[in-house]
């Protein structure tokens, strides 16, 4: 429990944690990876995240790279909050992006959880292609070669 709650292991909704990808792969002594993304249905509800001062449970908008915009729902205005509840989509699914290290050893290596976020699964193929390209470039910059999705 305590390690999950620590700031080092804390997940921020919609944040793609490329900073620790290289370290994880170096610790596993591999540079090759396969990426996967999947969604699962969730019970929709809005909760307040005290560590990021944001509301979690809305469907995050996507940026030009097809990535969710983290911390999109942070406000001190009741009017803004009310507007979100009335007009913005609530996430019906939880999206997860994982990177599986590939190794020639017989050791089973756990995948690296790159990001997780709420979504309404409404996106277009250019969003996916842009996201894959961005993930590829960011991983390459950290010394990790993505060979497939």
Short mmCIF file of N, CA and C in Angstrom, two decimals:
data_model
loop_
_atom_site.label_atom_id
_atom_site.label_comp_id
_atom_site.label_asym_id
_atom_site.label_seq_id
_atom_site.Cartn_x
_atom_site.Cartn_y
_atom_site.Cartn_z
N UNK A 1 0.82 -1.19 0.00
CA UNK A 1 0.00 0.00 0.00
C UNK A 1 0.86 1.25 0.00
N UNK A 2 1.86 1.32 0.88
CA UNK A 2 2.62 2.56 1.01
C UNK A 2 3.41 2.87 -0.25
N UNK A 3 3.92 1.85 -0.93
CA UNK A 3 4.68 2.13 -2.15
C UNK A 3 3.77 2.60 -3.28
N UNK A 4 2.53 2.12 -3.31
CA UNK A 4 1.59 2.56 -4.33
C UNK A 4 1.23 4.02 -4.13
N UNK A 5 1.14 4.45 -2.90
CA UNK A 5 0.75 5.82 -2.61
C UNK A 5 1.92 6.80 -2.68
N UNK A 6 3.14 6.29 -2.75
CA UNK A 6 4.29 7.20 -2.80
C UNK A 6 4.29 8.00 -4.08
N UNK A 7 4.87 9.19 -4.02
CA UNK A 7 4.88 10.07 -5.19
C UNK A 7 5.68 9.47 -6.34
N UNK A 8 6.65 8.62 -6.04
CA UNK A 8 7.46 8.00 -7.10
C UNK A 8 6.62 7.08 -7.98
N UNK A 9 5.67 6.40 -7.39
CA UNK A 9 4.85 5.44 -8.12
C UNK A 9 3.46 5.97 -8.43
N UNK A 10 3.21 7.22 -8.15
CA UNK A 10 1.87 7.77 -8.33
C UNK A 10 1.56 7.99 -9.81
N UNK A 11 0.39 7.53 -10.24
CA UNK A 11 -0.04 7.73 -11.62
C UNK A 11 -0.90 8.98 -11.71
N UNK A 12 -0.58 9.83 -12.66
CA UNK A 12 -1.40 11.00 -12.95
C UNK A 12 -2.22 10.67 -14.18
N UNK A 13 -3.53 10.79 -14.08
CA UNK A 13 -4.40 10.44 -15.20
C UNK A 13 -3.99 11.21 -16.45
N UNK A 14 -3.79 10.46 -17.54
CA UNK A 14 -3.48 11.06 -18.83
C UNK A 14 -2.02 11.39 -19.05
N UNK A 15 -1.18 11.24 -18.03
CA UNK A 15 0.25 11.56 -18.17
C UNK A 15 1.00 10.33 -18.69
N UNK A 16 1.67 10.50 -19.83
CA UNK A 16 2.51 9.45 -20.39
C UNK A 16 3.90 9.59 -19.78
N UNK A 17 4.30 8.62 -18.97
CA UNK A 17 5.54 8.71 -18.20
C UNK A 17 6.73 8.18 -19.00
N UNK A 18 7.18 8.99 -19.97
CA UNK A 18 8.32 8.61 -20.78
C UNK A 18 9.63 8.76 -20.02
N UNK A 19 9.65 9.57 -18.97
CA UNK A 19 10.90 9.83 -18.24
C UNK A 19 11.48 8.57 -17.61
N UNK A 20 10.64 7.65 -17.20
CA UNK A 20 11.16 6.45 -16.53
C UNK A 20 11.23 5.22 -17.44
N UNK A 21 10.82 5.37 -18.70
CA UNK A 21 10.87 4.23 -19.63
C UNK A 21 12.29 3.72 -19.79
N UNK A 22 13.23 4.63 -20.07
CA UNK A 22 14.62 4.23 -20.27
C UNK A 22 15.20 3.52 -19.07
N UNK A 23 14.93 4.05 -17.87
CA UNK A 23 15.43 3.42 -16.64
C UNK A 23 14.87 2.01 -16.47
N UNK A 24 13.58 1.85 -16.75
CA UNK A 24 12.96 0.54 -16.60
C UNK A 24 13.59 -0.47 -17.57
N UNK A 25 13.76 -0.05 -18.82
CA UNK A 25 14.35 -0.95 -19.81
C UNK A 25 15.82 -1.23 -19.52
N UNK A 26 16.56 -0.24 -19.03
CA UNK A 26 17.95 -0.48 -18.65
C UNK A 26 18.04 -1.49 -17.52
N UNK A 27 17.13 -1.40 -16.56
CA UNK A 27 17.14 -2.35 -15.44
C UNK A 27 16.83 -3.77 -15.89
N UNK A 28 16.12 -3.89 -17.00
CA UNK A 28 15.78 -5.22 -17.54
C UNK A 28 16.77 -5.67 -18.61
N UNK A 29 17.75 -4.81 -18.91
CA UNK A 29 18.82 -5.10 -19.88
C UNK A 29 18.27 -5.44 -21.26
N UNK A 30 17.34 -4.61 -21.72
CA UNK A 30 16.80 -4.77 -23.06
C UNK A 30 16.47 -3.40 -23.65
N UNK A 31 16.42 -3.34 -24.96
CA UNK A 31 16.08 -2.08 -25.63
C UNK A 31 14.92 -2.25 -26.60
N UNK A 32 14.43 -3.46 -26.79
CA UNK A 32 13.33 -3.71 -27.73
C UNK A 32 12.00 -3.78 -27.00
N UNK A 33 10.96 -3.27 -27.66
CA UNK A 33 9.66 -3.22 -27.00
C UNK A 33 8.53 -3.40 -27.99
N UNK A 34 7.42 -3.85 -27.45
CA UNK A 34 6.17 -3.95 -28.19
C UNK A 34 5.14 -3.16 -27.38
N UNK A 35 4.41 -2.27 -28.04
CA UNK A 35 3.41 -1.43 -27.35
C UNK A 35 2.02 -2.02 -27.50
N UNK A 36 1.21 -1.78 -26.50
CA UNK A 36 -0.19 -2.20 -26.54
C UNK A 36 -1.04 -1.13 -25.87
N UNK A 37 -2.25 -0.98 -26.38
CA UNK A 37 -3.22 -0.11 -25.72
C UNK A 37 -4.56 -0.83 -25.73
N UNK A 38 -5.29 -0.64 -24.65
CA UNK A 38 -6.57 -1.31 -24.53
C UNK A 38 -7.47 -0.48 -23.62
N UNK A 39 -8.75 -0.70 -23.77
CA UNK A 39 -9.74 -0.03 -22.92
C UNK A 39 -10.63 -1.08 -22.28
N UNK A 40 -11.09 -0.76 -21.10
CA UNK A 40 -12.05 -1.60 -20.42
C UNK A 40 -13.15 -0.72 -19.86
N UNK A 41 -14.34 -1.24 -19.85
CA UNK A 41 -15.49 -0.49 -19.36
C UNK A 41 -15.37 -0.26 -17.86
N UNK A 42 -15.85 0.89 -17.41
CA UNK A 42 -15.78 1.22 -15.99
C UNK A 42 -17.14 1.71 -15.50
N UNK A 43 -17.28 1.77 -14.20
CA UNK A 43 -18.44 2.41 -13.60
C UNK A 43 -18.11 3.90 -13.56
N UNK A 44 -18.89 4.69 -14.26
CA UNK A 44 -18.59 6.12 -14.39
C UNK A 44 -18.89 6.87 -13.11
N UNK A 45 -17.89 7.64 -12.66
CA UNK A 45 -18.09 8.55 -11.54
C UNK A 45 -16.96 9.57 -11.56
N UNK A 46 -17.22 10.71 -10.98
CA UNK A 46 -16.25 11.78 -10.91
C UNK A 46 -15.69 11.81 -9.49
N UNK A 47 -14.35 11.84 -9.38
CA UNK A 47 -13.69 11.92 -8.08
C UNK A 47 -12.64 13.03 -8.13
N UNK A 48 -12.31 13.54 -6.97
CA UNK A 48 -11.30 14.59 -6.85
C UNK A 48 -9.97 13.96 -6.47
N UNK A 49 -8.91 14.27 -7.22
CA UNK A 49 -7.57 13.79 -6.94
C UNK A 49 -6.81 14.89 -6.22
N UNK A 50 -6.53 14.67 -4.94
CA UNK A 50 -5.88 15.71 -4.14
C UNK A 50 -4.43 15.96 -4.55
N UNK A 51 -3.74 14.95 -5.07
CA UNK A 51 -2.33 15.13 -5.44
C UNK A 51 -2.17 16.00 -6.68
N UNK A 52 -3.13 15.93 -7.61
CA UNK A 52 -3.01 16.72 -8.84
C UNK A 52 -3.99 17.88 -8.89
N UNK A 53 -4.85 18.00 -7.89
CA UNK A 53 -5.86 19.06 -7.83
C UNK A 53 -6.74 19.04 -9.07
N UNK A 54 -7.14 17.85 -9.49
CA UNK A 54 -7.99 17.71 -10.68
C UNK A 54 -9.16 16.78 -10.38
N UNK A 55 -10.16 16.89 -11.22
CA UNK A 55 -11.29 15.96 -11.18
C UNK A 55 -11.02 14.85 -12.18
N UNK A 56 -11.21 13.63 -11.74
CA UNK A 56 -10.98 12.45 -12.58
C UNK A 56 -12.32 11.80 -12.86
N UNK A 57 -12.51 11.40 -14.10
CA UNK A 57 -13.74 10.72 -14.47
C UNK A 57 -14.37 11.29 -15.72
N UNK A 58 -13.92 12.49 -16.12
CA UNK A 58 -14.36 13.03 -17.40
C UNK A 58 -13.51 12.42 -18.50
N UNK A 59 -14.02 12.40 -19.71
CA UNK A 59 -13.26 11.93 -20.85
C UNK A 59 -12.27 13.02 -21.26
N UNK A 60 -10.98 12.72 -21.16
CA UNK A 60 -9.97 13.73 -21.44
C UNK A 60 -9.91 14.05 -22.93
N UNK A 61 -9.79 15.33 -23.29
CA UNK A 61 -9.62 15.69 -24.70
C UNK A 61 -8.23 15.26 -25.18
N UNK A 62 -8.08 15.12 -26.50
CA UNK A 62 -6.80 14.71 -27.08
C UNK A 62 -6.08 15.91 -27.66
N UNK A 63 -4.74 15.87 -27.59
CA UNK A 63 -3.94 16.93 -28.20
C UNK A 63 -3.59 16.57 -29.64
N UNK A 64 -2.72 17.35 -30.28
CA UNK A 64 -2.37 17.13 -31.69
C UNK A 64 -1.59 15.83 -31.89
N UNK A 65 -1.03 15.26 -30.82
CA UNK A 65 -0.32 13.99 -30.91
C UNK A 65 -1.22 12.80 -30.59
N UNK A 66 -2.50 13.03 -30.40
CA UNK A 66 -3.43 11.96 -30.08
C UNK A 66 -3.37 11.53 -28.63
N UNK A 67 -2.67 12.30 -27.80
CA UNK A 67 -2.54 11.97 -26.38
C UNK A 67 -3.59 12.73 -25.57
N UNK A 68 -4.06 12.13 -24.48
CA UNK A 68 -5.00 12.85 -23.63
C UNK A 68 -4.29 14.03 -22.97
N UNK A 69 -5.02 15.10 -22.76
CA UNK A 69 -4.45 16.28 -22.12
C UNK A 69 -4.66 16.13 -20.61
N UNK A 70 -3.56 15.80 -19.91
CA UNK A 70 -3.62 15.59 -18.47
C UNK A 70 -4.00 16.88 -17.76
N UNK A 71 -4.63 16.74 -16.63
CA UNK A 71 -5.04 17.87 -15.78
C UNK A 71 -5.98 18.83 -16.49
N UNK A 72 -6.80 18.33 -17.39
CA UNK A 72 -7.76 19.17 -18.12
C UNK A 72 -8.89 19.67 -17.22
N UNK A 73 -9.15 18.96 -16.15
CA UNK A 73 -10.30 19.29 -15.32
C UNK A 73 -9.86 19.76 -13.93
N UNK A 74 -9.24 20.93 -13.90
CA UNK A 74 -8.81 21.57 -12.66
C UNK A 74 -9.39 22.98 -12.64
N UNK A 75 -10.09 23.31 -11.58
CA UNK A 75 -10.72 24.63 -11.49
C UNK A 75 -10.99 25.01 -10.04
N UNK A 76 -11.14 26.30 -9.82
CA UNK A 76 -11.59 26.81 -8.53
C UNK A 76 -12.97 27.43 -8.66
N UNK A 77 -13.57 27.28 -9.83
CA UNK A 77 -14.85 27.92 -10.13
C UNK A 77 -15.99 26.91 -10.10
N UNK A 78 -16.99 27.18 -9.27
CA UNK A 78 -18.15 26.30 -9.24
C UNK A 78 -18.90 26.34 -10.57
N UNK A 79 -18.96 27.51 -11.19
CA UNK A 79 -19.64 27.65 -12.48
C UNK A 79 -18.98 26.78 -13.54
N UNK A 80 -17.66 26.77 -13.55
CA UNK A 80 -16.92 25.93 -14.50
C UNK A 80 -17.21 24.45 -14.23
N UNK A 81 -17.17 24.06 -12.97
CA UNK A 81 -17.46 22.67 -12.60
C UNK A 81 -18.87 22.28 -13.03
N UNK A 82 -19.82 23.14 -12.79
CA UNK A 82 -21.20 22.88 -13.19
C UNK A 82 -21.31 22.74 -14.70
N UNK A 83 -20.61 23.59 -15.43
CA UNK A 83 -20.60 23.53 -16.89
C UNK A 83 -20.03 22.19 -17.38
N UNK A 84 -18.96 21.72 -16.75
CA UNK A 84 -18.38 20.43 -17.13
C UNK A 84 -19.39 19.30 -16.92
N UNK A 85 -20.04 19.29 -15.76
CA UNK A 85 -21.02 18.24 -15.47
C UNK A 85 -22.16 18.24 -16.48
N UNK A 86 -22.55 19.42 -16.93
CA UNK A 86 -23.67 19.53 -17.85
C UNK A 86 -23.29 19.26 -19.30
N UNK A 87 -22.06 19.57 -19.69
CA UNK A 87 -21.71 19.56 -21.11
C UNK A 87 -20.58 18.62 -21.53
N UNK A 88 -19.71 18.24 -20.63
CA UNK A 88 -18.56 17.43 -21.04
C UNK A 88 -18.85 15.94 -20.83
N UNK A 89 -18.29 15.11 -21.71
CA UNK A 89 -18.56 13.67 -21.60
C UNK A 89 -17.85 13.05 -20.40
N UNK A 90 -18.58 12.20 -19.73
CA UNK A 90 -18.00 11.43 -18.62
C UNK A 90 -17.42 10.15 -19.21
N UNK A 91 -16.24 9.78 -18.73
CA UNK A 91 -15.54 8.60 -19.25
C UNK A 91 -16.35 7.35 -18.97
N UNK A 92 -16.49 6.53 -20.00
CA UNK A 92 -17.18 5.24 -19.87
C UNK A 92 -16.17 4.08 -19.84
N UNK A 93 -14.92 4.41 -20.21
CA UNK A 93 -13.87 3.38 -20.29
C UNK A 93 -12.58 3.91 -19.68
N UNK A 94 -11.73 2.98 -19.33
CA UNK A 94 -10.40 3.29 -18.85
C UNK A 94 -9.41 2.81 -19.90
N UNK A 95 -8.63 3.73 -20.44
CA UNK A 95 -7.63 3.39 -21.45
C UNK A 95 -6.28 3.19 -20.79
N UNK A 96 -5.57 2.16 -21.19
CA UNK A 96 -4.23 1.88 -20.65
C UNK A 96 -3.26 1.65 -21.79
N UNK A 97 -2.05 2.18 -21.64
CA UNK A 97 -0.97 2.00 -22.61
C UNK A 97 0.18 1.32 -21.89
N UNK A 98 0.61 0.19 -22.44
CA UNK A 98 1.70 -0.57 -21.84
C UNK A 98 2.79 -0.80 -22.87
N UNK A 99 4.02 -0.93 -22.38
CA UNK A 99 5.15 -1.25 -23.24
C UNK A 99 5.77 -2.53 -22.70
N UNK A 100 5.77 -3.56 -23.52
CA UNK A 100 6.30 -4.86 -23.13
C UNK A 100 7.75 -4.98 -23.56
N UNK A 101 8.68 -5.08 -22.61
CA UNK A 101 10.08 -5.31 -22.97
C UNK A 101 10.23 -6.68 -23.62
N UNK A 102 11.03 -6.74 -24.66
CA UNK A 102 11.32 -8.01 -25.33
C UNK A 102 12.75 -8.40 -25.01
N UNK A 103 12.94 -9.65 -24.66
CA UNK A 103 14.26 -10.12 -24.26
C UNK A 103 14.50 -11.52 -24.79
N UNK A 104 15.76 -11.81 -25.07
CA UNK A 104 16.12 -13.16 -25.53
C UNK A 104 16.27 -14.12 -24.36
N UNK A 105 16.29 -13.60 -23.14
CA UNK A 105 16.40 -14.47 -21.98
C UNK A 105 15.06 -15.15 -21.71
N UNK A 106 15.08 -16.16 -20.88
CA UNK A 106 13.86 -16.87 -20.54
C UNK A 106 13.09 -16.19 -19.41
N UNK A 107 13.65 -15.12 -18.89
CA UNK A 107 13.01 -14.38 -17.80
C UNK A 107 11.72 -13.73 -18.28
N UNK A 108 10.67 -13.87 -17.48
CA UNK A 108 9.41 -13.18 -17.77
C UNK A 108 9.52 -11.75 -17.26
N UNK A 109 9.37 -10.78 -18.15
CA UNK A 109 9.48 -9.38 -17.78
C UNK A 109 8.09 -8.74 -17.83
N UNK A 110 7.73 -8.08 -16.77
CA UNK A 110 6.43 -7.41 -16.72
C UNK A 110 6.42 -6.20 -17.64
N UNK A 111 5.27 -5.89 -18.21
CA UNK A 111 5.18 -4.69 -19.05
C UNK A 111 5.28 -3.43 -18.20
N UNK A 112 5.64 -2.34 -18.84
CA UNK A 112 5.73 -1.04 -18.20
C UNK A 112 4.44 -0.29 -18.48
N UNK A 113 3.78 0.19 -17.43
CA UNK A 113 2.54 0.96 -17.59
C UNK A 113 2.90 2.40 -17.92
N UNK A 114 2.68 2.76 -19.17
CA UNK A 114 3.05 4.09 -19.66
C UNK A 114 2.02 5.14 -19.28
N UNK A 115 0.74 4.82 -19.40
CA UNK A 115 -0.31 5.80 -19.09
C UNK A 115 -1.64 5.11 -18.89
N UNK A 116 -2.51 5.81 -18.18
CA UNK A 116 -3.88 5.36 -17.97
C UNK A 116 -4.77 6.60 -17.87
N UNK A 117 -5.97 6.51 -18.44
CA UNK A 117 -6.86 7.67 -18.44
C UNK A 117 -8.28 7.27 -18.80
N UNK A 118 -9.21 8.13 -18.40
CA UNK A 118 -10.62 7.93 -18.74
C UNK A 118 -10.90 8.39 -20.16
N UNK A 119 -11.75 7.65 -20.86
CA UNK A 119 -12.07 7.98 -22.25
C UNK A 119 -13.51 7.61 -22.56
N UNK A 120 -14.05 8.24 -23.57
CA UNK A 120 -15.36 7.84 -24.07
C UNK A 120 -15.21 7.04 -25.37
N UNK A 121 -13.97 6.70 -25.71
CA UNK A 121 -13.62 5.91 -26.90
C UNK A 121 -14.04 6.58 -28.20
N UNK A 122 -14.13 7.90 -28.20
CA UNK A 122 -14.47 8.62 -29.43
C UNK A 122 -13.21 9.32 -29.93
N UNK A 123 -12.58 8.67 -30.89
CA UNK A 123 -11.39 9.23 -31.52
C UNK A 123 -11.34 8.70 -32.94
N UNK A 124 -10.46 9.27 -33.73
CA UNK A 124 -10.36 8.90 -35.15
C UNK A 124 -9.01 8.26 -35.41
N UNK A 125 -8.90 7.57 -36.54
CA UNK A 125 -7.65 6.88 -36.87
C UNK A 125 -6.45 7.82 -36.90
N UNK A 126 -6.57 9.09 -37.38
CA UNK A 126 -5.39 9.97 -37.32
C UNK A 126 -4.89 10.21 -35.88
N UNK A 127 -5.81 10.18 -34.90
CA UNK A 127 -5.40 10.31 -33.50
C UNK A 127 -4.52 9.14 -33.09
N UNK A 128 -4.91 7.94 -33.51
CA UNK A 128 -4.16 6.73 -33.16
C UNK A 128 -2.79 6.73 -33.84
N UNK A 129 -2.75 7.05 -35.12
CA UNK A 129 -1.48 7.08 -35.86
C UNK A 129 -0.54 8.13 -35.26
N UNK A 130 -1.08 9.31 -34.94
CA UNK A 130 -0.26 10.36 -34.33
C UNK A 130 0.27 9.90 -32.97
N UNK A 131 -0.57 9.23 -32.18
CA UNK A 131 -0.16 8.74 -30.86
C UNK A 131 0.94 7.70 -31.00
N UNK A 132 0.78 6.75 -31.91
CA UNK A 132 1.81 5.73 -32.11
C UNK A 132 3.13 6.35 -32.52
N UNK A 133 3.08 7.32 -33.42
CA UNK A 133 4.31 7.99 -33.85
C UNK A 133 4.98 8.73 -32.70
N UNK A 134 4.19 9.39 -31.89
CA UNK A 134 4.72 10.13 -30.75
C UNK A 134 5.35 9.17 -29.74
N UNK A 135 4.66 8.08 -29.43
CA UNK A 135 5.20 7.09 -28.50
C UNK A 135 6.51 6.53 -29.04
N UNK A 136 6.55 6.21 -30.32
CA UNK A 136 7.76 5.68 -30.94
C UNK A 136 8.92 6.66 -30.77
N UNK A 137 8.70 7.94 -31.10
CA UNK A 137 9.77 8.95 -31.03
C UNK A 137 10.24 9.18 -29.59
N UNK A 138 9.30 9.24 -28.66
CA UNK A 138 9.68 9.46 -27.26
C UNK A 138 10.46 8.27 -26.68
N UNK A 139 10.04 7.07 -27.02
CA UNK A 139 10.75 5.88 -26.55
C UNK A 139 12.14 5.81 -27.18
N UNK A 140 12.23 6.11 -28.46
CA UNK A 140 13.53 6.11 -29.15
C UNK A 140 14.49 7.09 -28.48
N UNK A 141 13.99 8.25 -28.08
CA UNK A 141 14.82 9.25 -27.40
C UNK A 141 15.33 8.73 -26.05
N UNK A 142 14.64 7.76 -25.47
CA UNK A 142 15.05 7.17 -24.19
C UNK A 142 15.83 5.87 -24.38
N UNK A 143 16.16 5.54 -25.64
CA UNK A 143 16.95 4.35 -25.91
C UNK A 143 16.15 3.08 -26.05
N UNK A 144 14.84 3.20 -26.22
CA UNK A 144 13.96 2.03 -26.36
C UNK A 144 13.42 2.00 -27.78
N UNK A 145 13.61 0.87 -28.44
CA UNK A 145 13.17 0.72 -29.83
C UNK A 145 11.84 -0.04 -29.87
N UNK A 146 10.78 0.66 -30.23
CA UNK A 146 9.46 0.04 -30.37
C UNK A 146 9.40 -0.63 -31.73
N UNK A 147 9.14 -1.94 -31.74
CA UNK A 147 9.12 -2.68 -33.01
C UNK A 147 7.71 -3.06 -33.45
N UNK A 148 6.71 -2.74 -32.63
CA UNK A 148 5.35 -3.06 -33.04
C UNK A 148 4.32 -2.55 -32.07
N UNK A 149 3.07 -2.52 -32.59
CA UNK A 149 1.92 -2.08 -31.79
C UNK A 149 0.84 -3.13 -31.84
#
